[in-house]
XYZ file of C-alpha atoms in Angstrom:
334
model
C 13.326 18.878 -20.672
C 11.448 21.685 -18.720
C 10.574 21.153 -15.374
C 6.852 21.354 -14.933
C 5.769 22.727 -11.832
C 3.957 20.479 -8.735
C 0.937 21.172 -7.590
C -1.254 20.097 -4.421
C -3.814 17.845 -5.330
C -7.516 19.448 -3.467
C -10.010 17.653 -5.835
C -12.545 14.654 -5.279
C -14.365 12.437 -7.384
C -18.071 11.504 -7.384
C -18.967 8.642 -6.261
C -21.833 6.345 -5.751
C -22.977 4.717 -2.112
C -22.114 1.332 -4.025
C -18.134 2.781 -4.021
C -18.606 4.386 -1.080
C -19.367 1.252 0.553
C -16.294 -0.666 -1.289
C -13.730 1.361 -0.268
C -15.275 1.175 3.483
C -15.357 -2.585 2.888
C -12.033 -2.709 1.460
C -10.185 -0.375 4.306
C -12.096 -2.701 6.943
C -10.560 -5.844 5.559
C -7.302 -4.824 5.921
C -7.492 -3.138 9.399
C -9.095 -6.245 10.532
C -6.502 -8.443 8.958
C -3.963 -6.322 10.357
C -4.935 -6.484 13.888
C -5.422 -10.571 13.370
C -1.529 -10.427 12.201
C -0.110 -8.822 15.055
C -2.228 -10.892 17.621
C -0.715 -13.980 15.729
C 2.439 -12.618 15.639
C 2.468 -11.795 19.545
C 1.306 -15.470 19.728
C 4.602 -16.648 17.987
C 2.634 -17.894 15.215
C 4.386 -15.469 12.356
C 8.148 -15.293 12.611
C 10.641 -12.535 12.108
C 9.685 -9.104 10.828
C 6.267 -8.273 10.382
C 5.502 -4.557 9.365
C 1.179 -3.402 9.828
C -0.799 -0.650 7.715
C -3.119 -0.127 10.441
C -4.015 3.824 9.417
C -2.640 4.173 6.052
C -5.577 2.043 4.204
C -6.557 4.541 2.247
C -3.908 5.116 0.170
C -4.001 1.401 -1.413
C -7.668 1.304 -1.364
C -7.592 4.832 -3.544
C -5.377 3.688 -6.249
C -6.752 0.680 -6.489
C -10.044 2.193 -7.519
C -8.177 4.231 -9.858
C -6.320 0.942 -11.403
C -7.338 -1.166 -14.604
C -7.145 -4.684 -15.102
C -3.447 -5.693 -15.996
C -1.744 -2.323 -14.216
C 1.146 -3.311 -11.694
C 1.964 -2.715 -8.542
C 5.298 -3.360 -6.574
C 6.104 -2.282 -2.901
C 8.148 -2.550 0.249
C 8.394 -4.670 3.161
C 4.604 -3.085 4.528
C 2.990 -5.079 2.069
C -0.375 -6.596 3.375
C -2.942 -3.968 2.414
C -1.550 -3.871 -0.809
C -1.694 -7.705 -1.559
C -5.788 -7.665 0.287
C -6.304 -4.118 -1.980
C -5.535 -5.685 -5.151
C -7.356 -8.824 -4.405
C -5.173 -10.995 -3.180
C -6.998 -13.964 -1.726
C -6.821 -13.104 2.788
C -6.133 -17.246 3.129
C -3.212 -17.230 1.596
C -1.557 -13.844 2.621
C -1.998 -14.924 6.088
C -0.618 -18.620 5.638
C 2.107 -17.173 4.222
C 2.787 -14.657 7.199
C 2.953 -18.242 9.575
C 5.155 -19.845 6.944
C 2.911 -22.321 5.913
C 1.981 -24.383 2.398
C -1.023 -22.673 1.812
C 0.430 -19.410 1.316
C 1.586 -17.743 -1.930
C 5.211 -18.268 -1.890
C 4.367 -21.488 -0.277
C 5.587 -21.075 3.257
C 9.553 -19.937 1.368
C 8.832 -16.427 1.385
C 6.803 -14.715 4.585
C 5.941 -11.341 4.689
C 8.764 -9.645 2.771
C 8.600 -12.115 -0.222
C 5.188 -12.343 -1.290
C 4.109 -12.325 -5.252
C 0.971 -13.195 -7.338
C 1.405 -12.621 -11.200
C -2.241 -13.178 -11.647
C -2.989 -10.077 -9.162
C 0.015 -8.364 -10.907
C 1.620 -7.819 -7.649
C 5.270 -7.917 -7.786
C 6.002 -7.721 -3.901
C 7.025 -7.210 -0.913
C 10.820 -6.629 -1.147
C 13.072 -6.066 2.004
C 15.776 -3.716 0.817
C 15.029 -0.103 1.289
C 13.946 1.728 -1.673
C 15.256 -1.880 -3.950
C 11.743 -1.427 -5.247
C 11.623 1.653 -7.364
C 14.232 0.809 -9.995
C 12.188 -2.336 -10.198
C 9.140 -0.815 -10.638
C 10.608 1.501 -13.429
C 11.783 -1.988 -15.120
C 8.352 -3.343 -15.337
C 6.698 0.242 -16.498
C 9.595 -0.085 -19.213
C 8.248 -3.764 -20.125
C 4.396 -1.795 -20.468
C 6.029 0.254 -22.759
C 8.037 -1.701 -25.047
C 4.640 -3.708 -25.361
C 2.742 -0.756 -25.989
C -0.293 -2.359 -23.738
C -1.255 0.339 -22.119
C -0.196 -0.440 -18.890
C 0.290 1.325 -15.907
C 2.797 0.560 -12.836
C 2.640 1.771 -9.618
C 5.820 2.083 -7.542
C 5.424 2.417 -3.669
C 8.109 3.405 -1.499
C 8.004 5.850 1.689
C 9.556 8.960 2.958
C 12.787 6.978 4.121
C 13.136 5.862 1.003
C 12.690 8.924 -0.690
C 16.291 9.744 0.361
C 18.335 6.596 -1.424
C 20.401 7.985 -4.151
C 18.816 4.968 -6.477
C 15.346 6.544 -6.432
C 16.537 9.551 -8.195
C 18.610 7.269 -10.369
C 15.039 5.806 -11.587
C 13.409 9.367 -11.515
C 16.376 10.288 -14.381
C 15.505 7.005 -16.684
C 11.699 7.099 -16.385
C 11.840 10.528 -17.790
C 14.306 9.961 -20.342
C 12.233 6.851 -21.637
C 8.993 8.382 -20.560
C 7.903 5.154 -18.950
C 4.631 4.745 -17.308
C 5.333 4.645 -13.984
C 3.283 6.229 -10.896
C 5.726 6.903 -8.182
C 3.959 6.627 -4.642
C 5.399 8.232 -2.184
C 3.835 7.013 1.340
C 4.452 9.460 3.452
C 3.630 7.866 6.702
C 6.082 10.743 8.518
C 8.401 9.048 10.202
C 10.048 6.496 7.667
C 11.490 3.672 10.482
C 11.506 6.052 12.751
C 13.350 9.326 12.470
C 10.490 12.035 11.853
C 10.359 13.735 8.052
C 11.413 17.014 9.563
C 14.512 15.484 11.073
C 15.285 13.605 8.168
C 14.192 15.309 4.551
C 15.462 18.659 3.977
C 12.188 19.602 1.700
C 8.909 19.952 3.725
C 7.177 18.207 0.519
C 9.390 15.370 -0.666
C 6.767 15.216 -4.825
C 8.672 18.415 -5.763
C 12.381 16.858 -5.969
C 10.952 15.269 -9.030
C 11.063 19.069 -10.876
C 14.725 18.460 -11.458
C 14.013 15.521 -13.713
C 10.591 17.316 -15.234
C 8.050 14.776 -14.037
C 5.446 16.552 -12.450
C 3.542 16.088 -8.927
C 1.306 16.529 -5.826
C 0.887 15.952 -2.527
C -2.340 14.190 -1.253
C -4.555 13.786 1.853
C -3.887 10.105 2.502
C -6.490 9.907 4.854
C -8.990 10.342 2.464
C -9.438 7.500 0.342
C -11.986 9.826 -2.082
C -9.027 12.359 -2.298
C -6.557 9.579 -3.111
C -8.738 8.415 -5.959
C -9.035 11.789 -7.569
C -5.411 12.024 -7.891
C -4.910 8.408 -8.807
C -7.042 9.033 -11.939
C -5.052 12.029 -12.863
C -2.006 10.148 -12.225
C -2.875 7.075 -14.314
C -4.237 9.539 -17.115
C -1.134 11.324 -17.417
C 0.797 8.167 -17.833
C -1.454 6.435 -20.339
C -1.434 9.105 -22.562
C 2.465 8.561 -22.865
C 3.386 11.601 -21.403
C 6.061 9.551 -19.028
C 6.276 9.147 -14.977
C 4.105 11.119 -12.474
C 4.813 11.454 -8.677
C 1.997 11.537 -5.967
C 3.422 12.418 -2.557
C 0.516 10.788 -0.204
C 0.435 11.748 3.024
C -1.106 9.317 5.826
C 0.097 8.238 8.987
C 0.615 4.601 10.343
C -0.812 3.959 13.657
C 1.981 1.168 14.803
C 5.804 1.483 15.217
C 7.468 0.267 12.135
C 7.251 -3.177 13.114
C 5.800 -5.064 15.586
C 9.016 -4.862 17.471
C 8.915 -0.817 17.640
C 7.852 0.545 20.560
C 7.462 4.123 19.071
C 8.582 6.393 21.396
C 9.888 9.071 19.365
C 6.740 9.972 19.346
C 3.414 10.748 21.655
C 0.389 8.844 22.637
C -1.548 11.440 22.842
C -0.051 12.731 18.779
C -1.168 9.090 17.667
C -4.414 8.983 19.560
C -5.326 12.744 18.230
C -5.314 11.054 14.560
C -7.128 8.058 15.452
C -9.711 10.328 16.824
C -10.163 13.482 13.851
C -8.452 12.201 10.772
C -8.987 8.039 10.749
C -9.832 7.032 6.996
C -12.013 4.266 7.663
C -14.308 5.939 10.432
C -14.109 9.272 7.621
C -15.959 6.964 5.129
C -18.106 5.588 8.000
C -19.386 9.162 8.593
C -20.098 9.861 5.047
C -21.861 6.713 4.531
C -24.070 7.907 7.542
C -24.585 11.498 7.220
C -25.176 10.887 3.226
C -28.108 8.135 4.397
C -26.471 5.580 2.181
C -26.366 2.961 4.453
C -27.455 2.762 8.075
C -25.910 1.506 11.416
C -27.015 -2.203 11.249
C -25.666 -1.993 7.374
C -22.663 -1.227 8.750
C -22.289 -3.700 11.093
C -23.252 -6.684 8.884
C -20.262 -5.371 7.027
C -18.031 -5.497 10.001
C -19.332 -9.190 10.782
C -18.744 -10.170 7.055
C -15.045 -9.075 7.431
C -14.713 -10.752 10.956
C -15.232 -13.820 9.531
C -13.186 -13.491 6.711
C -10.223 -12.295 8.493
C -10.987 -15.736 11.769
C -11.056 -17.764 8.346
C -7.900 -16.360 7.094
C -6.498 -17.090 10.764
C -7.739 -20.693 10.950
C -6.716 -21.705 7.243
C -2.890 -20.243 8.215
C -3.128 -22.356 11.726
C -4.250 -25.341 10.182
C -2.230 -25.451 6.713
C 0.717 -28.039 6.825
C 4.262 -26.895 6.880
C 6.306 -26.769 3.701
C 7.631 -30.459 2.527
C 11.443 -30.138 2.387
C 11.695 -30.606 -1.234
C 9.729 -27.408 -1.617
C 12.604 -25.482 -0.775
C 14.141 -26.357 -4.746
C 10.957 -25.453 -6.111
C 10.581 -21.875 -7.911
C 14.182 -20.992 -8.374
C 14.121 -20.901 -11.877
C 11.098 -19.502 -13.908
C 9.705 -21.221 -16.736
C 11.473 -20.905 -20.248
């Protein structure tokens, strides 16, 4: 199979204020819901690891918007905005962060082990890069179906280096499976930079070897992210096999809550709050374009407030698991 060559991805879609207002929505709910879980979390209220998006938003948000009903989507452990993106109901992500009945694994699973098969979202797995041979399995089910279904497959630059990720790259284009690979590039994996770490400055081209073609992305800009989303999904409904978008974005926390960051600057992390932020990006466009004004804005911000203090008091006040719910779920159904 010839390589085909990777290219960067510079194109945007049109949209209407209605979208453009979504995806500002939909980027605020999961900031919001973010900060609420590491407040919680600092409270003692959500136990052991808890991993944030705060800053990378737009990159779920994107291919969401670029998704059909009944296309997958499996992850790692920094899970949240993709459960919230894909509609995931905020009650029950956050009562299972605090372990409690309410939530979707039912208190059993936390953050790490979170699934809804009506939201197609496979999880939330812990293992580094355990993910993208999964993701490749379900792709393969799409295609022995013939449904038309597409899976995306999220992992990040760390990742990007386990010898099982290239593994997957060599099947999915032998079988030609439907499978977008999504490369999060948040630039410094759990906390070595990419430079230190990844010997090629763009990490989309290593699938050339297995000829499944590529770009890299502004994940910052959820209207950029969309554009290549589409072309992505295109690509791999037309049965033309496995496409790789590199996104690049930047996560405003340390890796988890219990990373104090220092291998990098303030002052780096403040500069990209301040010029590149994806949600205030949107909030500009929104403004300059006259599609909605200031107190529009802020009704949204109070609608999302309230959703995310809901979220918060339904995870507080939700009983603890029974013990005989720990023998529950083991098996599936025949």
């Amino acid at each position: 199979m010839a390589a085909r060559k990777a290219t960067k991805s510079a194109a945007k879609p049109n949209v209407s204020a209605e979208e453009l207002k979504s995806y500002y929505r939909d980027m605020l709910l999961i900031r919001r819901f973010e900060e609420k879980a590491g407040q919680l979390y600092g409270m003692g209220l959500i136990g052991g690891f808890c991993h944030l998006y705060i800053g990378q938003e737009a990159v779920v948000v994107g291919l969401e918007a670029a998704a059909e009903e009944g296309d997958k989507r499996i992850t790692s452990y920094r899970d949240h905005g993709h459960m919230l993106a894909c509609g995931m109901d905020p009650d029950g992500v956050m009562a299972e962060l605090t372990g409690r009945e309410g939530g979707y694994s039912k208190g059993k699973g936390g953050s790490m082990h979170m699934f809804s098969k009506e939201k197609h979202f496979y999880g939330g797995h812990g293992i580094v890069a355990a993910q993208v041979p999964l993701g490749a399995g379900l792709a393969f089910a799409d295609k022995y179906n013939d449904n038309g279904r597409v899976t995306f497959t999220y992992f990040g630059d760390g990742a990007a280096n386990q010898g099982q990720v290239y593994e997957t790259f060599n099947m999915a284009a032998l079988w030609q499976l439907p499978c977008v690979f999504v490369i999060e590039n948040n630039q410094y994996a759990m906390g070595t930079s990419q430079q230190r770490s990844t010997s090629t400055p763009d990490i989309y081209t290593r699938g050339e070897a297995f000829g499944i073609p590529g770009e890299a992305v502004d994940g910052m800009d959820v209207l950029a992210v969309k554009a290549a989303g589409e072309k992505a999904v295109a690509h791999c409904r037309s049965g033309k096999g496995p496409y790789i978008l590199e996104i690049k974005t930047y996560r405003y926390r340390g890796h988890s809550m219990s990373d104090p960051a220092k291998y990098r600057t303030r002052e780096e992390v403040q500069k990209m709050r301040d010029e590149r932020d994806p949600i205030e990006n949107v909030r500009e466009m929104l403004l300059q374009g006259k599609h909605a004004t200031e107190d529009d804005l802020k009704a949204i911000d109070k609608e999302i407030k309230a959703i995310v203090n809901k979220s918060a008091d339904f995870a507080r006040t939700s009983p603890e698991p029974a013990l005989e719910e720990l023998w529950t779920d083991i098996y599936a159904d025949a």
